[in-house]
Amino acid sequence: MTFQTDGIVVKNERIKPLYFLLTIYCPSMANEIKTGQFIMLKVSDGHFPLLRRPFSVYKSYPADHPEKKKRGCLLILYKKVGKGTQKMTEFKKGQKVNMIGPLGNGFSLPPLPSSTDIILIGGGVGIVSLFSLAEVLESHKLFVFIGGKTKDDILCEEDFKKLNVSKILIATEDGSMGNKGTVIDLFLSQKKRFKKSKSLYIYSCGPVEMLKELARAVKFKGVVCQASLEARMGCGFGACWGCVVKTNDPKTPYQRVCKEGPVFNLKDIVWE
Ligand SMILES: Cc1cc2nc3c(=O)[nH]c(=O)nc-3n(C[C@H](O)[C@H](O)[C@H](O)COP(=O)(O)OP(=O)(O)OC[C@H]3O[C@@H](n4cnc5c(N)ncnc54)[C@H](O)[C@@H]3O)c2cc1C
Ligand code: FES
């Protein structure tokens, strides 16, 4: 159930030139939020910026988490891109922050045979929403593709290394780390390997251009691809229709990223 609550900032540290890791103590949200869902965070006590900003939860530590010291905490990994995220960089330890969540429908986890190869593809800060999913899917054969413009946009690699993933593949557009090119180019260069699998499950999150490219790339048999979409949001809970995306469902051709999404089956999206 969605609710509004306050959390307390525990830490807010810069981890790369434009990226910050925010730790908030908020046990009620940490207990409830599921992989792929998001929160709407109030970034300012004043009127500017007025609208809350949507964020995935990178890690959450519910009350029964084995790491006792971290219980009740939520971690948000964010990129400073504009006025709202600039305000967030000013959050101080001990400060109250208000949030609404858990919001949206997260990734679905169908019972998959252990022979299914699972691929995670994250572009830029999109990889954040795939990390908690990787934790849940750890018993499968996991391939993780991480992409970014430069090496400074490659996130979460060290955390993925701590999980039992089969392979981590990295691409940067300027070639400063991993393969030169987009993460989809890299995925395509490996496609033969996966075509041999009887079934393939892909989870992805990233900028629209990346997901468009991916939609074109995965039109082969036996592939299911769930994608978490990024959209500018007004309310975050289905009231303003400011975040719609076109789908090929004739009954509901426009669906709200915040309410019916943010996770969709990639083949259901009509890219314009
Ligand atoms: C479900 C969801 C989960 C998200 N999770 C994360 C996350 O974990 N970490 C993270 O850093 N960001 C995440 N985002 C994106 C984040 O919400 C935006 O970067 C943030 O709202 C920008 O606020 P701002 O005021 O700093 O930027 P603004 O001043 O509003 O805009 C600055 C620039 O960023 C672009 N922008 C703003 N919002 C978005 C958006 N939602 N999608 C794409 N471009 C945008 C604008 O077009 C503009 O060019 C998520 C977005 C969604 C919808
Ligand atoms: S942001 Fe208001 S309906 Fe989606």
Short mmCIF file of C-alpha atoms and ligand atoms in Angstrom, two decimals:
data_model
loop_
_atom_site.label_atom_id
_atom_site.label_comp_id
_atom_site.label_asym_id
_atom_site.label_seq_id
_atom_site.Cartn_x
_atom_site.Cartn_y
_atom_site.Cartn_z
CA MET A 1 0.00 0.00 0.00
CA THR A 2 1.23 3.50 -0.86
CA PHE A 3 1.82 5.90 2.02
CA GLN A 4 3.55 9.18 2.81
CA THR A 5 6.21 9.27 5.46
CA ASP A 6 9.32 11.00 6.76
CA GLY A 7 12.76 9.47 6.77
CA ILE A 8 16.00 10.70 8.32
CA VAL A 9 19.12 11.30 6.26
CA VAL A 10 21.94 9.09 7.51
CA LYS A 11 24.51 9.88 4.83
CA ASN A 12 24.69 11.76 1.53
CA GLU A 13 28.02 11.21 -0.16
CA ARG A 14 29.44 11.99 -3.58
CA ILE A 15 30.66 8.76 -5.18
CA LYS A 16 31.56 10.06 -8.66
CA PRO A 17 31.71 13.59 -10.06
CA LEU A 18 27.96 13.72 -10.81
CA TYR A 19 26.65 10.84 -8.67
CA PHE A 20 25.65 10.70 -5.02
CA LEU A 21 24.62 7.94 -2.66
CA LEU A 22 21.90 8.94 -0.23
CA THR A 23 21.12 6.76 2.79
CA ILE A 24 17.77 7.41 4.47
CA TYR A 25 16.55 5.71 7.63
CA CYS A 26 12.91 4.89 6.97
CA PRO A 27 11.95 1.43 8.28
CA SER A 28 8.34 1.52 7.05
CA MET A 29 9.42 2.12 3.43
CA ALA A 30 12.37 -0.29 3.66
CA ASN A 31 9.94 -3.02 4.73
CA GLU A 32 7.44 -2.41 1.95
CA ILE A 33 9.26 -1.46 -1.23
CA LYS A 34 9.74 -4.18 -3.88
CA THR A 35 12.26 -4.44 -6.65
CA GLY A 36 11.46 -2.06 -9.53
CA GLN A 37 9.10 0.15 -7.52
CA PHE A 38 9.98 3.75 -6.77
CA ILE A 39 9.39 6.63 -4.37
CA MET A 40 8.52 10.29 -4.94
CA LEU A 41 10.91 12.33 -2.83
CA LYS A 42 10.30 15.87 -1.62
CA VAL A 43 13.56 17.57 -2.45
CA SER A 44 12.95 20.94 -0.83
CA ASP A 45 11.23 22.31 2.27
CA GLY A 46 10.29 25.43 0.35
CA HIS A 47 8.12 25.83 -2.72
CA PHE A 48 10.93 25.34 -5.19
CA PRO A 49 11.08 22.89 -6.80
CA LEU A 50 7.46 22.24 -5.96
CA LEU A 51 7.13 18.80 -7.51
CA ARG A 52 8.54 15.70 -5.92
CA ARG A 53 11.10 13.71 -7.91
CA PRO A 54 10.91 9.97 -8.67
CA PHE A 55 13.71 7.65 -7.55
CA SER A 56 14.27 3.93 -7.61
CA VAL A 57 15.56 2.37 -4.46
CA TYR A 58 19.04 1.01 -5.04
CA LYS A 59 19.11 -1.07 -1.87
CA SER A 60 16.67 -1.51 0.97
CA TYR A 61 17.25 -3.18 4.29
CA PRO A 62 13.98 -4.43 5.80
CA ALA A 63 13.57 -5.37 9.46
CA ASP A 64 14.62 -8.98 8.89
CA HIS A 65 17.74 -8.14 6.88
CA PRO A 66 20.82 -10.08 8.07
CA GLU A 67 22.92 -6.89 8.27
CA LYS A 68 21.45 -5.62 11.55
CA LYS A 69 23.17 -2.23 11.52
CA LYS A 70 21.62 -1.36 8.16
CA ARG A 71 18.07 -2.42 8.97
CA GLY A 72 15.50 0.25 8.18
CA CYS A 73 17.68 2.03 5.61
CA LEU A 74 17.02 2.87 1.97
CA LEU A 75 19.80 3.76 -0.44
CA ILE A 76 19.20 6.04 -3.38
CA LEU A 77 21.90 6.46 -5.99
CA TYR A 78 21.22 9.67 -7.88
CA LYS A 79 22.72 11.76 -10.62
CA LYS A 80 22.80 15.53 -10.30
CA VAL A 81 21.03 16.70 -13.48
CA GLY A 82 18.97 19.73 -12.55
CA LYS A 83 17.42 21.86 -9.83
CA GLY A 84 15.83 19.06 -7.80
CA THR A 85 18.84 16.79 -7.68
CA GLN A 86 21.03 19.84 -6.95
CA LYS A 87 18.86 20.44 -3.85
CA MET A 88 19.34 16.81 -2.86
CA THR A 89 23.12 17.23 -2.81
CA GLU A 90 22.54 19.70 0.05
CA PHE A 91 20.75 17.10 2.26
CA LYS A 92 22.53 16.87 5.61
CA LYS A 93 22.83 14.04 8.13
CA GLY A 94 19.89 14.11 10.57
CA GLN A 95 17.63 16.07 8.23
CA LYS A 96 14.04 14.89 7.72
CA VAL A 97 12.99 14.00 4.18
CA ASN A 98 9.46 13.27 3.08
CA MET A 99 8.56 10.59 0.56
CA ILE A 100 5.57 8.85 -0.99
CA GLY A 101 5.82 5.20 -1.88
CA PRO A 102 6.05 2.41 -2.71
CA LEU A 103 4.84 3.43 -6.17
CA GLY A 104 4.25 1.60 -9.42
CA ASN A 105 4.46 -1.99 -10.45
CA GLY A 106 7.94 -3.38 -10.19
CA PHE A 107 9.58 -6.23 -12.07
CA SER A 108 7.64 -9.46 -12.16
CA LEU A 109 9.47 -12.61 -11.31
CA PRO A 110 7.85 -15.52 -13.10
CA PRO A 111 8.98 -18.98 -12.05
CA LEU A 112 11.81 -19.52 -14.50
CA PRO A 113 13.57 -22.84 -15.09
CA SER A 114 17.18 -22.71 -13.91
CA SER A 115 18.28 -23.23 -17.57
CA THR A 116 16.95 -19.76 -18.46
CA ASP A 117 19.67 -17.21 -19.08
CA ILE A 118 18.79 -13.90 -17.48
CA ILE A 119 20.24 -10.70 -18.83
CA LEU A 120 20.20 -7.37 -17.09
CA ILE A 121 20.88 -4.30 -19.23
CA GLY A 122 21.26 -0.93 -17.55
CA GLY A 123 22.13 2.38 -19.15
CA GLY A 124 23.52 5.18 -16.95
CA VAL A 125 21.63 5.55 -13.70
CA GLY A 126 19.12 2.96 -14.98
CA ILE A 127 21.33 0.20 -13.66
CA VAL A 128 20.34 1.25 -10.12
CA SER A 129 16.88 -0.28 -10.38
CA LEU A 130 18.34 -3.59 -11.57
CA PHE A 131 20.60 -4.21 -8.60
CA SER A 132 17.95 -5.35 -6.13
CA LEU A 133 16.56 -7.55 -8.90
CA ALA A 134 19.95 -9.21 -9.33
CA GLU A 135 19.97 -9.99 -5.60
CA VAL A 136 16.62 -11.77 -5.98
CA LEU A 137 17.68 -13.65 -9.13
CA GLU A 138 21.12 -14.65 -7.90
CA SER A 139 20.42 -18.38 -8.19
CA HIS A 140 20.08 -18.06 -12.00
CA LYS A 141 22.73 -17.64 -14.65
CA LEU A 142 22.95 -13.85 -14.76
CA PHE A 143 24.66 -11.67 -17.35
CA VAL A 144 24.90 -7.99 -16.49
CA PHE A 145 25.45 -5.33 -19.16
CA ILE A 146 26.32 -1.88 -17.82
CA GLY A 147 26.55 1.10 -20.13
CA GLY A 148 27.30 4.79 -19.90
CA LYS A 149 28.66 7.72 -21.85
CA THR A 150 32.04 7.63 -20.06
CA LYS A 151 33.68 5.62 -17.28
CA ASP A 152 32.25 8.09 -14.78
CA ASP A 153 28.76 6.89 -15.72
CA ILE A 154 29.49 3.23 -15.00
CA LEU A 155 27.75 2.48 -11.74
CA CYS A 156 27.32 -0.42 -9.33
CA GLU A 157 29.98 -2.62 -10.93
CA GLU A 158 31.65 -3.43 -7.60
CA ASP A 159 28.32 -4.37 -6.00
CA PHE A 160 27.41 -6.68 -8.88
CA LYS A 161 30.83 -8.33 -8.53
CA LYS A 162 29.90 -9.30 -4.96
CA LEU A 163 26.86 -11.19 -6.25
CA ASN A 164 27.07 -14.56 -7.92
CA VAL A 165 26.72 -13.23 -11.49
CA SER A 166 28.13 -15.16 -14.47
CA LYS A 167 29.50 -12.17 -16.33
CA ILE A 168 29.60 -8.38 -16.15
CA LEU A 169 30.05 -6.63 -19.48
CA ILE A 170 30.72 -2.91 -19.73
CA ALA A 171 30.39 -0.43 -22.58
CA THR A 172 31.13 3.27 -22.75
CA GLU A 173 30.35 5.51 -25.69
CA ASP A 174 33.78 7.19 -25.53
CA GLY A 175 35.66 3.91 -24.95
CA SER A 176 37.08 5.06 -21.59
CA MET A 177 36.02 1.77 -19.99
CA GLY A 178 35.04 -1.63 -21.42
CA ASN A 179 33.88 -1.86 -25.03
CA LYS A 180 33.58 1.30 -27.08
CA GLY A 181 29.98 1.93 -28.14
CA THR A 182 26.57 1.67 -26.61
CA VAL A 183 25.53 -1.06 -24.23
CA ILE A 184 23.10 -2.31 -26.89
CA ASP A 185 25.96 -2.60 -29.42
CA LEU A 186 27.72 -4.73 -26.84
CA PHE A 187 24.64 -6.85 -26.23
CA LEU A 188 24.23 -7.36 -29.99
CA SER A 189 27.86 -8.46 -30.28
CA GLN A 190 27.03 -11.22 -27.76
CA LYS A 191 23.61 -12.09 -29.16
CA LYS A 192 24.80 -15.32 -30.83
CA ARG A 193 25.76 -16.71 -27.44
CA PHE A 194 22.25 -16.15 -26.12
CA LYS A 195 20.42 -17.26 -29.27
CA LYS A 196 21.49 -20.81 -28.39
CA SER A 197 19.49 -20.64 -25.14
CA LYS A 198 16.02 -22.16 -25.24
CA SER A 199 14.57 -19.17 -23.45
CA LEU A 200 15.95 -15.80 -22.59
CA TYR A 201 14.72 -13.31 -20.07
CA ILE A 202 15.87 -9.69 -20.22
CA TYR A 203 15.34 -6.96 -17.65
CA SER A 204 16.38 -3.47 -18.58
CA CYS A 205 16.32 0.14 -17.50
CA GLY A 206 17.79 3.17 -19.14
CA PRO A 207 17.15 6.19 -21.34
CA VAL A 208 14.44 6.04 -23.97
CA GLU A 209 16.93 5.86 -26.87
CA MET A 210 18.55 2.80 -25.30
CA LEU A 211 15.21 1.04 -24.80
CA LYS A 212 14.14 1.84 -28.37
CA GLU A 213 17.34 0.26 -29.66
CA LEU A 214 16.81 -2.72 -27.39
CA ALA A 215 13.25 -3.19 -28.63
CA ARG A 216 14.61 -3.48 -32.17
CA ALA A 217 17.39 -5.82 -31.06
CA VAL A 218 15.32 -8.41 -29.22
CA LYS A 219 12.88 -9.36 -31.92
CA PHE A 220 13.92 -12.99 -31.90
CA LYS A 221 12.05 -16.07 -30.73
CA GLY A 222 11.85 -17.03 -27.09
CA VAL A 223 12.80 -13.65 -25.66
CA VAL A 224 10.85 -11.85 -22.96
CA CYS A 225 12.01 -8.36 -22.07
CA GLN A 226 10.74 -6.30 -19.17
CA ALA A 227 11.82 -2.68 -19.18
CA SER A 228 11.57 0.00 -16.53
CA LEU A 229 10.77 3.29 -18.27
CA GLU A 230 12.00 6.72 -17.31
CA ALA A 231 9.47 9.55 -17.64
CA ARG A 232 9.03 13.04 -16.28
CA MET A 233 6.48 12.80 -13.52
CA GLY A 234 4.06 15.27 -11.97
CA CYS A 235 2.26 13.38 -9.23
CA GLY A 236 3.77 9.87 -9.37
CA PHE A 237 0.55 8.12 -8.39
CA GLY A 238 -1.70 8.17 -11.44
CA ALA A 239 -3.62 11.44 -11.04
CA CYS A 240 -2.18 13.87 -13.60
CA TRP A 241 -1.59 11.69 -16.68
CA GLY A 242 1.65 13.59 -17.24
CA CYS A 243 3.73 10.46 -17.73
CA VAL A 244 1.83 8.46 -20.34
CA VAL A 245 3.41 6.14 -22.84
CA LYS A 246 1.77 4.72 -25.97
CA THR A 247 1.14 0.99 -26.00
CA ASN A 248 -0.24 -1.40 -28.58
CA ASP A 249 -3.09 -2.49 -26.31
CA PRO A 250 -6.24 -1.29 -28.16
CA LYS A 251 -8.21 -1.12 -24.89
CA THR A 252 -5.68 1.10 -23.11
CA PRO A 253 -3.49 2.68 -25.79
CA TYR A 254 -2.03 5.16 -23.31
CA GLN A 255 -0.74 3.92 -19.99
CA ARG A 256 0.81 5.79 -17.09
CA VAL A 257 4.45 5.07 -16.38
CA CYS A 258 3.90 5.81 -12.70
CA LYS A 259 0.81 3.65 -12.25
CA GLU A 260 0.67 0.82 -14.81
CA GLY A 261 4.51 0.93 -15.01
CA PRO A 262 7.28 1.85 -14.60
CA VAL A 263 7.94 -1.73 -15.70
CA PHE A 264 6.38 -2.80 -19.00
CA ASN A 265 6.84 -5.64 -21.38
CA LEU A 266 9.05 -3.98 -23.98
CA LYS A 267 7.09 -5.42 -26.90
CA ASP A 268 3.94 -3.62 -25.68
CA ILE A 269 5.44 -0.14 -26.06
CA VAL A 270 4.90 1.92 -29.20
CA TRP A 271 7.92 4.17 -29.68
CA GLU A 272 7.17 7.48 -31.34
C1 LIG B 1 10.62 5.52 -11.97
C2 LIG B 1 11.84 6.41 -12.01
C3 LIG B 1 12.96 6.07 -11.26
C4 LIG B 1 14.10 6.90 -11.28
N1 LIG B 1 15.17 6.51 -10.53
C5 LIG B 1 16.26 7.29 -10.53
C6 LIG B 1 17.41 6.92 -9.76
O1 LIG B 1 17.41 5.89 -9.07
N2 LIG B 1 18.47 7.75 -9.78
C7 LIG B 1 18.49 8.91 -10.54
O2 LIG B 1 19.49 9.62 -10.53
N3 LIG B 1 17.44 9.27 -11.27
C8 LIG B 1 16.33 8.50 -11.29
N4 LIG B 1 15.24 8.90 -12.03
C9 LIG B 1 15.33 10.15 -12.78
C10 LIG B 1 15.09 11.33 -11.80
O3 LIG B 1 13.77 11.30 -11.35
C11 LIG B 1 15.37 12.64 -12.50
O4 LIG B 1 16.73 12.72 -12.86
C12 LIG B 1 15.04 13.81 -11.58
O5 LIG B 1 13.64 13.90 -11.42
C13 LIG B 1 15.57 15.10 -12.17
O6 LIG B 1 15.18 16.14 -11.35
P1 LIG B 1 15.90 17.56 -11.43
O7 LIG B 1 15.00 18.55 -10.79
O8 LIG B 1 17.30 17.45 -10.92
O9 LIG B 1 16.01 17.82 -12.99
P2 LIG B 1 15.15 18.85 -13.83
O10 LIG B 1 15.67 20.23 -13.54
O11 LIG B 1 13.69 18.59 -13.66
O12 LIG B 1 15.60 18.39 -15.28
C14 LIG B 1 16.98 18.42 -15.66
C15 LIG B 1 17.20 17.53 -16.89
O13 LIG B 1 16.91 16.15 -16.57
C16 LIG B 1 15.91 15.64 -17.45
N5 LIG B 1 14.99 14.78 -16.65
C17 LIG B 1 14.31 15.16 -15.54
N6 LIG B 1 13.57 14.15 -15.07
C18 LIG B 1 13.77 13.11 -15.89
C19 LIG B 1 13.29 11.77 -15.93
N7 LIG B 1 12.40 11.31 -15.05
N8 LIG B 1 13.73 10.98 -16.92
C20 LIG B 1 14.59 11.42 -17.83
N9 LIG B 1 15.09 12.67 -17.84
C21 LIG B 1 14.70 13.51 -16.89
C22 LIG B 1 15.19 16.85 -17.99
O14 LIG B 1 14.65 16.60 -19.27
C23 LIG B 1 16.28 17.88 -18.05
O15 LIG B 1 17.05 17.73 -19.23
C24 LIG B 1 14.10 8.09 -12.06
C25 LIG B 1 12.99 8.43 -12.81
C26 LIG B 1 11.87 7.61 -12.80
C27 LIG B 1 10.68 7.99 -13.61
S1 FES B 2 2.99 11.30 -12.92
FE1 FES B 2 0.91 11.84 -12.62
S2 FES B 2 -0.12 10.25 -13.64
FE2 FES B 2 1.95 9.62 -13.76
#
